[in-house]
C-alpha positions as a printed Julia matrix, in Angstrom:
90×3 Matrix{Float64}:
   0.0    0.0     0.0
   1.07   3.54   -0.7
   1.08   6.22    1.97
   0.09   9.37    0.08
   0.88  12.78    1.65
  -2.25  14.94    1.3
  -1.18  18.62    1.58
  -4.18  19.33    3.86
  -4.72  16.09    5.82
  -1.22  14.64    6.03
  -0.14  11.1     5.09
  -3.05   8.74    4.39
  -3.53   5.25    2.98
  -3.96   5.09   -0.81
  -7.44   3.54   -0.38
  -8.7    7.06    0.51
  -7.66   8.48   -2.88
  -8.69   8.44   -6.49
  -6.04   8.5    -9.2
  -6.35  11.41  -11.62
  -3.65  10.53  -14.12
  -0.7   12.47  -15.43
  -0.3   16.0   -14.05
   0.28  19.13  -16.11
  -1.75  18.06  -19.16
  -3.1   21.28  -20.64
  -6.69  21.39  -21.87
  -6.83  22.29  -25.59
  -7.34  26.01  -26.24
 -10.03  25.35  -28.87
 -11.35  21.8   -28.38
 -14.01  22.27  -31.05
 -11.31  22.73  -33.67
  -9.61  19.4   -32.93
  -9.91  16.47  -35.27
 -11.11  13.16  -33.85
  -7.52  11.92  -33.87
  -6.25  15.01  -32.0
  -9.07  14.74  -29.45
  -8.33  11.04  -28.9
  -4.63  11.85  -28.45
  -5.53  14.46  -25.79
  -7.88  12.08  -23.96
  -5.98   8.81  -24.07
  -2.26   9.3   -24.75
  -0.08   9.89  -21.7
   3.57   9.53  -20.84
   4.65   6.26  -19.24
   8.14   6.91  -17.88
  10.33   4.67  -15.8
  11.18   6.82  -12.78
   9.75  10.06  -11.35
   6.32  10.97  -12.71
   3.99  13.85  -11.73
   0.49  12.56  -10.94
  -2.85  14.06   -9.86
  -4.64  12.55   -6.87
  -8.06  13.27   -5.35
  -8.53  12.77   -1.6
 -12.02  11.3    -2.02
 -12.39   9.95    1.54
 -10.91  13.02    3.21
 -10.8   16.7     2.28
 -11.99  15.96   -1.3
  -9.27  18.16   -2.79
  -7.01  17.56   -5.8
  -3.22  17.79   -5.6
  -0.08  16.72   -7.45
   2.64  14.37   -6.25
   5.75  13.02   -7.92
   5.87   9.24   -7.63
   8.67   6.98   -8.81
   7.0    4.43  -11.11
   9.67   1.82  -10.33
   9.86   2.0    -6.53
   6.47   3.73   -5.89
   8.29   6.14   -3.57
   6.49   9.48   -3.36
   8.83  12.46   -3.39
   7.87  15.5    -1.31
   6.48  18.02   -1.53
   2.91  17.4    -2.62
   1.47  20.43   -4.37
  -2.02  21.73   -3.84
  -4.38  22.36   -6.76
  -3.79  26.11   -6.38
  -0.04  25.62   -6.86
   0.86  26.0    -3.2
   2.68  23.4    -1.17
   2.78  22.25    2.41
């Protein structure tokens, strides 16, 4: 089990969280202008690195806030700090 550091609630068991995918994926400026292929690429294609990876997490069973952590995809170690949705950190 992972121990995920919520910026507001502190370290909690991963069962309290929902995974939100890769962090820092920008929403298209004009989604209506995208082709089906471009829209599919935005929705479904994500990086899959070996090593540190920025991820979004939702503390569903706690404060219900979103935040970003960097997790090593090999060791599952979470590197501090966790960043709040507003860009702040704790």
